[in-house]
XYZ file of C-alpha atoms in Angstrom:
90
model
C 77.696 66.416 108.169
C 80.708 68.888 108.522
C 83.250 68.016 111.211
C 84.558 70.477 113.649
C 87.897 70.707 112.018
C 86.322 71.633 108.650
C 83.902 74.301 110.090
C 86.430 75.974 112.537
C 89.655 75.928 110.193
C 88.805 78.614 107.827
C 91.873 81.306 108.079
C 92.493 84.212 105.722
C 95.453 82.406 104.482
C 93.318 79.450 103.330
C 90.803 81.554 101.852
C 93.575 83.617 99.875
C 94.930 80.465 98.332
C 91.465 79.386 97.237
C 90.547 82.810 95.499
C 92.086 83.250 91.987
C 94.887 85.579 91.869
C 93.215 87.978 89.416
C 90.242 88.427 92.119
C 92.812 89.687 94.812
C 93.188 93.116 95.970
C 96.585 94.573 96.186
C 96.821 94.042 99.865
C 95.568 90.340 99.444
C 98.183 89.587 96.743
C 101.001 91.094 98.921
C 99.754 88.888 101.868
C 99.477 85.851 99.711
C 102.969 86.146 98.097
C 104.557 87.257 101.409
C 105.761 83.602 102.508
C 107.472 83.204 99.048
C 108.897 86.542 99.146
C 110.612 85.911 102.697
C 112.037 82.484 101.617
C 113.598 84.026 98.468
C 114.981 87.152 100.367
C 116.577 84.658 103.187
C 117.900 82.272 100.203
C 119.652 85.209 98.663
C 120.967 86.594 101.793
C 122.207 83.226 103.061
C 124.231 83.071 99.891
C 125.596 86.519 100.322
C 123.696 87.908 97.406
C 120.962 90.749 97.371
C 117.394 91.327 96.058
C 116.617 94.488 93.681
C 113.489 96.321 93.336
C 112.076 99.704 92.751
C 110.894 102.007 95.618
C 109.183 105.333 94.594
C 110.088 106.589 97.727
C 113.789 106.568 97.242
C 114.087 106.023 93.597
C 114.175 109.729 91.816
C 113.527 107.855 88.118
C 112.853 104.371 86.780
C 116.533 103.978 85.965
C 117.123 103.704 89.736
C 116.894 100.730 91.865
C 117.570 99.476 95.479
C 120.026 96.574 96.130
C 119.086 95.177 99.578
C 121.725 93.052 101.345
C 121.360 91.233 104.662
C 122.869 94.312 106.551
C 122.358 97.361 104.275
C 120.333 98.919 101.235
C 122.100 100.604 98.439
C 120.598 102.964 95.706
C 121.839 102.288 92.581
C 121.487 103.882 88.774
C 121.556 101.984 85.479
C 122.939 103.786 82.415
C 122.047 103.405 78.985
C 124.683 100.774 78.342
C 123.081 98.586 81.189
C 126.075 99.427 83.512
C 125.098 99.700 87.414
C 126.496 102.494 89.293
C 126.346 102.931 93.106
C 124.745 106.193 94.426
C 124.658 106.076 98.168
C 123.863 103.591 101.065
C 120.324 104.101 102.281
């Protein structure tokens, strides 16, 4: 016999954790990773660091990336020698 807690406690978060990662849609995977991403971001910001990612809406080529700090975002470009160059503040 199932108890009240077992039958009434199914949430999307629990279901996503039980579903194999390769069976998740893009949206489900994003939702599943959100707590980990937020913790990582806050850890970086608390240390005065930044996170780096590619955003197709602001990066004109694959050689560009966004550096996100706690108070700003910067568009960066990496040359053939792997040196980063500041382009602009977003």
